[in-house]
mmCIF file of C-alpha atoms in Angstrom:
data_model
loop_
_atom_site.group_PDB
_atom_site.id
_atom_site.type_symbol
_atom_site.label_atom_id
_atom_site.label_comp_id
_atom_site.label_asym_id
_atom_site.label_seq_id
_atom_site.Cartn_x
_atom_site.Cartn_y
_atom_site.Cartn_z
ATOM 1 C CA MET J 1 -17.358 -13.799 4.377
ATOM 2 C CA ARG J 2 -14.672 -15.219 6.600
ATOM 3 C CA GLY J 3 -11.019 -15.753 5.777
ATOM 4 C CA ALA J 4 -7.704 -14.907 7.324
ATOM 5 C CA ASP J 5 -7.844 -12.242 9.999
ATOM 6 C CA PRO J 6 -7.336 -8.805 8.426
ATOM 7 C CA ARG J 7 -4.021 -7.155 9.171
ATOM 8 C CA PHE J 8 -3.565 -3.465 9.917
ATOM 9 C CA VAL J 9 -0.522 -1.546 8.719
ATOM 10 C CA LEU J 10 0.069 1.939 10.096
ATOM 11 C CA GLY J 11 1.076 4.187 7.220
ATOM 12 C CA LEU J 12 3.608 6.856 8.145
ATOM 13 C CA HIS J 13 3.282 8.780 4.924
ATOM 14 C CA ARG J 14 2.222 12.347 5.541
ATOM 15 C CA SER J 15 1.446 11.513 9.168
ATOM 16 C CA ARG J 16 3.402 13.060 12.001
ATOM 17 C CA ARG J 17 6.216 10.908 13.396
ATOM 18 C CA GLU J 18 5.215 11.035 17.048
ATOM 19 C CA ARG J 19 6.044 8.534 19.771
ATOM 20 C CA ARG J 20 2.517 8.606 21.155
ATOM 21 C CA LEU J 21 1.147 7.350 17.847
ATOM 22 C CA LEU J 22 3.597 4.452 17.753
ATOM 23 C CA THR J 23 3.088 3.528 21.393
ATOM 24 C CA GLY J 24 -0.666 3.752 20.806
ATOM 25 C CA ALA J 25 -0.297 1.408 17.839
ATOM 26 C CA LEU J 26 1.588 -1.120 19.939
ATOM 27 C CA ASP J 27 -1.081 -0.910 22.632
ATOM 28 C CA LEU J 28 -3.673 -1.789 19.973
ATOM 29 C CA GLY J 29 -1.631 -4.712 18.672
ATOM 30 C CA VAL J 30 -0.539 -2.937 15.479
ATOM 31 C CA THR J 31 3.013 -4.049 14.735
ATOM 32 C CA ALA J 32 3.517 -3.085 11.074
ATOM 33 C CA LEU J 33 4.670 0.289 9.726
ATOM 34 C CA ASP J 34 4.628 1.431 6.104
ATOM 35 C CA THR J 35 6.856 4.357 5.157
ATOM 36 C CA SER J 36 8.416 6.009 2.122
ATOM 37 C CA THR J 37 11.808 7.562 1.534
ATOM 38 C CA ASN J 38 10.573 10.733 -0.123
ATOM 39 C CA TYR J 39 8.330 12.281 2.539
ATOM 40 C CA LEU J 40 9.435 15.181 4.736
ATOM 41 C CA GLY J 41 12.061 16.278 2.250
ATOM 42 C CA PHE J 42 13.559 12.782 2.015
ATOM 43 C CA ARG J 43 14.201 12.820 5.763
ATOM 44 C CA SER J 44 11.242 10.703 6.840
ATOM 45 C CA HIS J 45 13.308 7.741 8.005
ATOM 46 C CA GLN J 46 15.859 9.866 9.798
ATOM 47 C CA ILE J 47 13.090 11.665 11.686
ATOM 48 C CA LEU J 48 11.372 8.379 12.514
ATOM 49 C CA ALA J 49 14.585 6.871 13.879
ATOM 50 C CA ARG J 50 15.349 9.987 15.908
ATOM 51 C CA THR J 51 11.830 10.115 17.341
ATOM 52 C CA ALA J 52 11.250 6.449 18.063
ATOM 53 C CA GLY J 53 14.335 4.448 17.160
ATOM 54 C CA ASP J 54 13.999 2.343 20.311
ATOM 55 C CA LEU J 55 10.469 1.320 19.294
ATOM 56 C CA LEU J 56 11.278 0.261 15.727
ATOM 57 C CA PRO J 57 12.496 -3.243 16.680
ATOM 58 C CA LYS J 58 8.945 -3.933 17.872
ATOM 59 C CA PHE J 59 7.538 -3.311 14.379
ATOM 60 C CA LYS J 60 7.832 -4.857 10.947
ATOM 61 C CA VAL J 61 8.877 -1.895 8.796
ATOM 62 C CA SER J 62 8.249 -1.603 5.051
ATOM 63 C CA PRO J 63 9.755 1.479 3.359
ATOM 64 C CA LYS J 64 9.137 2.311 -0.290
ATOM 65 C CA VAL J 65 11.842 3.335 -2.759
ATOM 66 C CA GLY J 66 11.660 4.688 -6.299
ATOM 67 C CA TYR J 67 11.545 8.468 -5.858
ATOM 68 C CA PHE J 68 14.727 10.497 -5.564
ATOM 69 C CA PRO J 69 15.695 14.140 -5.044
ATOM 70 C CA GLY J 70 15.852 15.934 -8.391
ATOM 71 C CA PRO J 71 16.534 19.465 -9.632
ATOM 72 C CA ASP J 72 12.806 20.192 -9.846
ATOM 73 C CA GLY J 73 11.686 18.186 -6.816
ATOM 74 C CA ALA J 74 11.170 14.452 -6.504
ATOM 75 C CA GLU J 75 11.845 12.364 -9.590
ATOM 76 C CA HIS J 76 11.126 8.714 -10.244
ATOM 77 C CA SER J 77 13.692 6.204 -11.431
ATOM 78 C CA LEU J 78 13.996 2.465 -12.003
ATOM 79 C CA ASP J 79 17.784 2.654 -12.261
ATOM 80 C CA SER J 80 19.116 -0.422 -10.480
ATOM 81 C CA VAL J 81 22.112 1.344 -8.953
ATOM 82 C CA ARG J 82 19.965 4.112 -7.479
ATOM 83 C CA LEU J 83 17.428 1.638 -6.148
ATOM 84 C CA HIS J 84 20.086 -0.498 -4.490
ATOM 85 C CA ALA J 85 21.605 2.598 -2.927
ATOM 86 C CA ALA J 86 18.152 3.700 -1.722
ATOM 87 C CA VAL J 87 17.653 0.410 0.113
ATOM 88 C CA GLU J 88 21.067 0.806 1.727
ATOM 89 C CA GLN J 89 20.162 4.350 2.741
ATOM 90 C CA ALA J 90 16.823 3.285 4.188
ATOM 91 C CA ALA J 91 18.521 0.670 6.359
ATOM 92 C CA GLU J 92 21.102 3.201 7.499
ATOM 93 C CA ASP J 93 18.530 5.901 8.263
ATOM 94 C CA LEU J 94 16.231 3.517 10.124
ATOM 95 C CA GLY J 95 19.098 1.979 12.043
ATOM 96 C CA ARG J 96 17.986 -1.513 11.034
ATOM 97 C CA GLU J 97 17.300 -3.634 7.966
ATOM 98 C CA PRO J 98 13.726 -3.262 6.718
ATOM 99 C CA ASP J 99 11.473 -6.307 6.807
ATOM 100 C CA LEU J 100 10.065 -5.493 3.378
ATOM 101 C CA VAL J 101 11.051 -2.884 0.773
ATOM 102 C CA PHE J 102 8.534 -1.845 -1.862
ATOM 103 C CA LEU J 103 9.408 -0.678 -5.361
ATOM 104 C CA ARG J 104 7.046 2.259 -5.511
ATOM 105 C CA ASN J 105 4.932 3.068 -8.575
ATOM 106 C CA PRO J 106 7.130 1.442 -11.245
ATOM 107 C CA GLU J 107 4.515 2.437 -13.820
ATOM 108 C CA HIS J 108 5.613 6.071 -13.357
ATOM 109 C CA SER J 109 8.893 5.435 -15.199
ATOM 110 C CA LEU J 110 7.644 2.660 -17.455
ATOM 111 C CA ARG J 111 5.406 5.104 -19.289
ATOM 112 C CA GLU J 112 8.469 7.194 -20.087
ATOM 113 C CA ALA J 113 10.593 4.294 -21.323
ATOM 114 C CA ALA J 114 8.095 2.471 -23.502
ATOM 115 C CA PRO J 115 10.511 0.649 -25.881
ATOM 116 C CA HIS J 116 12.410 -0.880 -22.969
ATOM 117 C CA ASN J 117 9.638 -1.285 -20.433
ATOM 118 C CA GLN J 118 10.146 -4.921 -19.570
ATOM 119 C CA ASP J 119 13.929 -4.661 -19.352
ATOM 120 C CA ALA J 120 13.593 -1.677 -17.033
ATOM 121 C CA LEU J 121 11.162 -3.546 -14.789
ATOM 122 C CA VAL J 122 13.312 -6.694 -14.748
ATOM 123 C CA GLN J 123 16.432 -4.736 -13.784
ATOM 124 C CA ALA J 124 14.594 -2.817 -11.069
ATOM 125 C CA CYS J 125 13.172 -5.984 -9.540
ATOM 126 C CA ALA J 126 16.548 -7.703 -9.824
ATOM 127 C CA ALA J 127 18.128 -4.830 -7.886
ATOM 128 C CA LEU J 128 15.750 -5.461 -4.997
ATOM 129 C CA ASP J 129 16.354 -9.197 -5.269
ATOM 130 C CA ALA J 130 20.058 -8.448 -4.908
ATOM 131 C CA ALA J 131 19.380 -6.244 -1.880
ATOM 132 C CA VAL J 132 17.635 -9.171 -0.183
ATOM 133 C CA ALA J 133 20.517 -11.515 -1.051
ATOM 134 C CA LYS J 134 22.961 -8.997 0.415
ATOM 135 C CA GLY J 135 20.984 -8.828 3.661
ATOM 136 C CA LEU J 136 19.886 -5.202 3.249
ATOM 137 C CA CYS J 137 16.223 -6.197 3.693
ATOM 138 C CA ALA J 138 14.319 -9.385 4.393
ATOM 139 C CA ALA J 139 12.022 -9.235 1.340
ATOM 140 C CA TRP J 140 10.825 -6.925 -1.414
ATOM 141 C CA GLY J 141 7.522 -6.043 -3.019
ATOM 142 C CA VAL J 142 5.861 -3.789 -5.583
ATOM 143 C CA ALA J 143 3.511 -0.945 -4.657
ATOM 144 C CA SER J 144 1.528 0.244 -7.677
ATOM 145 C CA TRP J 145 -0.960 3.098 -7.791
ATOM 146 C CA ASP J 146 -2.029 2.089 -11.313
ATOM 147 C CA PRO J 147 -1.165 -1.555 -12.066
ATOM 148 C CA SER J 148 -2.597 -1.525 -15.605
ATOM 149 C CA PRO J 149 0.711 -0.686 -17.392
ATOM 150 C CA LEU J 150 2.419 -3.633 -15.678
ATOM 151 C CA LEU J 151 0.088 -6.339 -16.926
ATOM 152 C CA SER J 152 1.590 -6.800 -20.373
ATOM 153 C CA LEU J 153 5.121 -6.955 -18.935
ATOM 154 C CA ILE J 154 4.793 -9.811 -16.463
ATOM 155 C CA ASN J 155 6.211 -13.179 -17.491
ATOM 156 C CA THR J 156 8.733 -15.667 -16.150
ATOM 157 C CA THR J 157 11.647 -13.269 -16.779
ATOM 158 C CA VAL J 158 10.341 -10.724 -14.265
ATOM 159 C CA PRO J 159 11.328 -11.553 -10.667
ATOM 160 C CA ARG J 160 8.310 -12.186 -8.469
ATOM 161 C CA PRO J 161 7.777 -9.889 -5.478
ATOM 162 C CA ALA J 162 6.933 -11.244 -2.046
ATOM 163 C CA VAL J 163 4.065 -8.744 -1.716
ATOM 164 C CA LEU J 164 1.977 -6.607 -4.067
ATOM 165 C CA MET J 165 0.428 -3.380 -2.761
ATOM 166 C CA VAL J 166 -2.423 -1.723 -4.663
ATOM 167 C CA ARG J 167 -5.107 0.879 -4.054
ATOM 168 C CA ALA J 168 -8.105 -0.460 -2.179
ATOM 169 C CA GLY J 169 -11.541 0.732 -1.163
ATOM 170 C CA LEU J 170 -14.876 2.030 -2.397
ATOM 171 C CA LEU J 171 -13.321 4.898 -4.374
ATOM 172 C CA VAL J 172 -11.150 2.673 -6.586
ATOM 173 C CA GLY J 173 -12.409 2.371 -10.150
ATOM 174 C CA ALA J 174 -13.431 -0.870 -11.829
ATOM 175 C CA GLY J 175 -10.448 -0.870 -14.196
ATOM 176 C CA THR J 176 -7.941 -0.517 -11.375
ATOM 177 C CA LEU J 177 -9.637 -3.229 -9.317
ATOM 178 C CA ASP J 178 -9.605 -5.629 -12.266
ATOM 179 C CA ALA J 179 -5.986 -4.789 -13.084
ATOM 180 C CA ALA J 180 -4.976 -5.444 -9.475
ATOM 181 C CA ASP J 181 -6.640 -8.865 -9.590
ATOM 182 C CA ALA J 182 -4.997 -9.667 -12.929
ATOM 183 C CA LEU J 183 -1.553 -8.628 -11.710
ATOM 184 C CA THR J 184 -1.974 -10.713 -8.565
ATOM 185 C CA LYS J 185 -2.781 -13.723 -10.754
ATOM 186 C CA ALA J 186 0.029 -13.019 -13.236
ATOM 187 C CA TRP J 187 2.600 -13.027 -10.443
ATOM 188 C CA GLY J 188 1.054 -16.105 -8.842
ATOM 189 C CA LEU J 189 0.439 -14.397 -5.499
ATOM 190 C CA ASP J 190 -2.202 -15.596 -3.072
ATOM 191 C CA GLY J 191 -4.400 -13.275 -1.051
ATOM 192 C CA SER J 192 -2.049 -13.195 1.915
ATOM 193 C CA LYS J 193 0.578 -11.554 -0.288
ATOM 194 C CA VAL J 194 -1.565 -8.601 -1.395
ATOM 195 C CA TRP J 195 -1.844 -5.350 0.567
ATOM 196 C CA GLY J 196 -4.147 -2.395 0.068
ATOM 197 C CA MET J 197 -3.435 1.312 0.460
ATOM 198 C CA SER J 198 -5.293 4.640 0.475
ATOM 199 C CA PRO J 199 -8.645 3.153 1.580
ATOM 200 C CA PHE J 200 -10.237 6.612 1.877
ATOM 201 C CA GLY J 201 -8.852 8.048 -1.330
ATOM 202 C CA GLY J 202 -6.735 10.523 0.606
ATOM 203 C CA SER J 203 -9.197 11.940 3.140
ATOM 204 C CA THR J 204 -12.022 10.746 5.369
ATOM 205 C CA SER J 205 -13.527 14.236 5.235
ATOM 206 C CA ALA J 206 -13.985 14.352 1.445
ATOM 207 C CA PRO J 207 -17.592 15.190 0.406
ATOM 208 C CA VAL J 208 -17.973 11.839 -1.339
ATOM 209 C CA TRP J 209 -18.244 10.038 1.991
ATOM 210 C CA ALA J 210 -21.465 11.900 2.728
ATOM 211 C CA ARG J 211 -22.986 10.580 -0.513
ATOM 212 C CA ILE J 212 -22.230 6.860 -0.337
ATOM 213 C CA ASP J 213 -23.043 4.165 2.191
ATOM 214 C CA PRO J 214 -19.971 2.000 2.866
ATOM 215 C CA ARG J 215 -22.128 -0.546 4.675
ATOM 216 C CA VAL J 216 -23.423 -1.834 1.334
ATOM 217 C CA CYS J 217 -20.590 -4.377 1.163
ATOM 218 C CA LEU J 218 -20.837 -5.607 4.747
ATOM 219 C CA ARG J 219 -22.851 -8.433 6.255
ATOM 220 C CA ASP J 220 -23.675 -6.898 9.616
ATOM 221 C CA SER J 221 -22.416 -3.358 10.108
ATOM 222 C CA SER J 222 -24.623 -2.439 13.023
ATOM 223 C CA GLN J 223 -21.621 -2.436 15.327
ATOM 224 C CA LEU J 224 -19.620 -0.157 13.026
ATOM 225 C CA SER J 225 -19.872 3.608 12.729
ATOM 226 C CA GLY J 226 -18.111 6.604 11.230
ATOM 227 C CA VAL J 227 -15.206 5.600 9.001
ATOM 228 C CA GLN J 228 -15.217 1.981 10.148
ATOM 229 C CA PRO J 229 -17.494 0.488 7.446
ATOM 230 C CA ALA J 230 -15.497 2.100 4.627
ATOM 231 C CA PHE J 231 -12.239 0.878 6.107
ATOM 232 C CA ARG J 232 -13.490 -2.668 6.563
ATOM 233 C CA ALA J 233 -14.894 -2.798 3.040
ATOM 234 C CA ALA J 234 -11.485 -1.825 1.634
ATOM 235 C CA TYR J 235 -10.157 -5.288 2.477
ATOM 236 C CA HIS J 236 -12.432 -6.711 -0.216
ATOM 237 C CA LEU J 237 -12.035 -4.107 -2.983
ATOM 238 C CA PRO J 238 -9.906 -5.820 -4.209
ATOM 239 C CA ARG J 239 -9.349 -8.782 -1.885
ATOM 240 C CA VAL J 240 -6.305 -7.945 0.262
ATOM 241 C CA ASP J 241 -4.837 -9.344 3.460
ATOM 242 C CA SER J 242 -3.534 -6.062 4.885
ATOM 243 C CA VAL J 243 -4.343 -2.376 4.462
ATOM 244 C CA ALA J 244 -1.889 0.468 5.072
ATOM 245 C CA VAL J 245 -3.611 3.599 6.345
ATOM 246 C CA GLY J 246 -2.375 6.744 8.030
ATOM 247 C CA ALA J 247 -3.554 8.243 11.290
ATOM 248 C CA ASP J 248 -2.348 11.265 13.242
ATOM 249 C CA GLU J 249 -4.220 10.598 16.463
ATOM 250 C CA PRO J 250 -4.240 7.428 18.605
ATOM 251 C CA ALA J 251 -8.027 7.777 18.964
ATOM 252 C CA HIS J 252 -8.473 7.700 15.176
ATOM 253 C CA LEU J 253 -6.113 4.750 14.981
ATOM 254 C CA GLY J 254 -8.175 2.937 17.596
ATOM 255 C CA GLU J 255 -11.371 3.640 15.659
ATOM 256 C CA LEU J 256 -9.894 2.117 12.515
ATOM 257 C CA VAL J 257 -8.630 -0.958 14.320
ATOM 258 C CA GLY J 258 -12.103 -1.389 15.824
ATOM 259 C CA GLY J 259 -13.520 -1.508 12.304
ATOM 260 C CA LEU J 260 -11.796 -4.834 11.662
ATOM 261 C CA ALA J 261 -14.568 -6.542 13.611
ATOM 262 C CA GLY J 262 -16.963 -6.207 10.680
ATOM 263 C CA GLU J 263 -17.515 -8.857 8.019
ATOM 264 C CA ALA J 264 -17.917 -8.380 4.300
ATOM 265 C CA GLU J 265 -20.653 -10.021 2.255
ATOM 266 C CA GLU J 266 -19.145 -11.619 -0.857
ATOM 267 C CA ARG J 267 -22.311 -11.335 -2.949
ATOM 268 C CA SER J 268 -22.684 -7.641 -2.147
ATOM 269 C CA VAL J 269 -19.029 -6.996 -2.968
ATOM 270 C CA GLN J 270 -19.381 -8.661 -6.361
ATOM 271 C CA GLU J 271 -22.592 -6.783 -7.094
ATOM 272 C CA TYR J 272 -20.856 -3.529 -6.242
ATOM 273 C CA ARG J 273 -18.001 -4.346 -8.604
ATOM 274 C CA CYS J 274 -20.494 -5.179 -11.371
ATOM 275 C CA LEU J 275 -22.132 -1.802 -10.870
ATOM 276 C CA LEU J 276 -18.724 -0.135 -11.131
ATOM 277 C CA ARG J 277 -18.003 -1.938 -14.398
ATOM 278 C CA ASP J 278 -21.387 -0.998 -15.846
ATOM 279 C CA ARG J 279 -20.865 2.615 -14.891
ATOM 280 C CA SER J 280 -17.340 2.710 -16.388
ATOM 281 C CA ARG J 281 -18.600 1.301 -19.704
ATOM 282 C CA GLY J 282 -21.087 4.140 -19.943
ATOM 283 C CA GLN J 283 -18.406 6.803 -19.567
ATOM 284 C CA PRO J 284 -16.171 8.194 -22.314
ATOM 285 C CA ALA J 285 -12.584 6.952 -22.327
#
């Protein structure tokens, strides 16, 4: 199944902020970085700028906002003032305006503000719209771990993001995959505006990877090995243009980039999704 060339986004989430990783990424042609404000004690962007500030102009950088320091650790908020301030802070800490700012996991707060869900989402999105208009970032998006709670809220009153980021890969459940597709359609986004994240469900060493064969969704995987088939399949579960994934070692990064050479088989992907749906129907809610 051919389409647009898959894009690789280096996720600096829990990964170490080391120059050698960023220079290795550039050597491999990787020029996109995904970050978040709340890692490393809310100092992730400061550490990144201190470590490799001179390299950042060579990347498109997409920080996420939505979590803030709280009395009991990180807390989530859709407050428009806090979000606008977070975008300002990200630009200041990075030493440059981000190319794309994601509103991270809006469903986290929407569950806690049920009577005013849509208003809260509208105001949060409008705050990021305002940040773009003010020149604090070039564009904004939504990154959702569980898009299901958003589906009933999307209509013409909710500002449309430039990019939607959702979980992707063989470990994502049928309901989440279907919700991601439905949210993409509701916002009128094409495939080039959808990114995937967490393609290995958190770890490539989890026992589950010894029990499944990621090559099931690929046309010809003979040239792929190790984690490569699972990574390549993630671009089609659901269909995404880019996948953000972390790596601590340049060699691991190179292995993942090499996995982009594989091709997915549309029929096999759809059969796999049908199997997931059948399995989910047979399980208790």
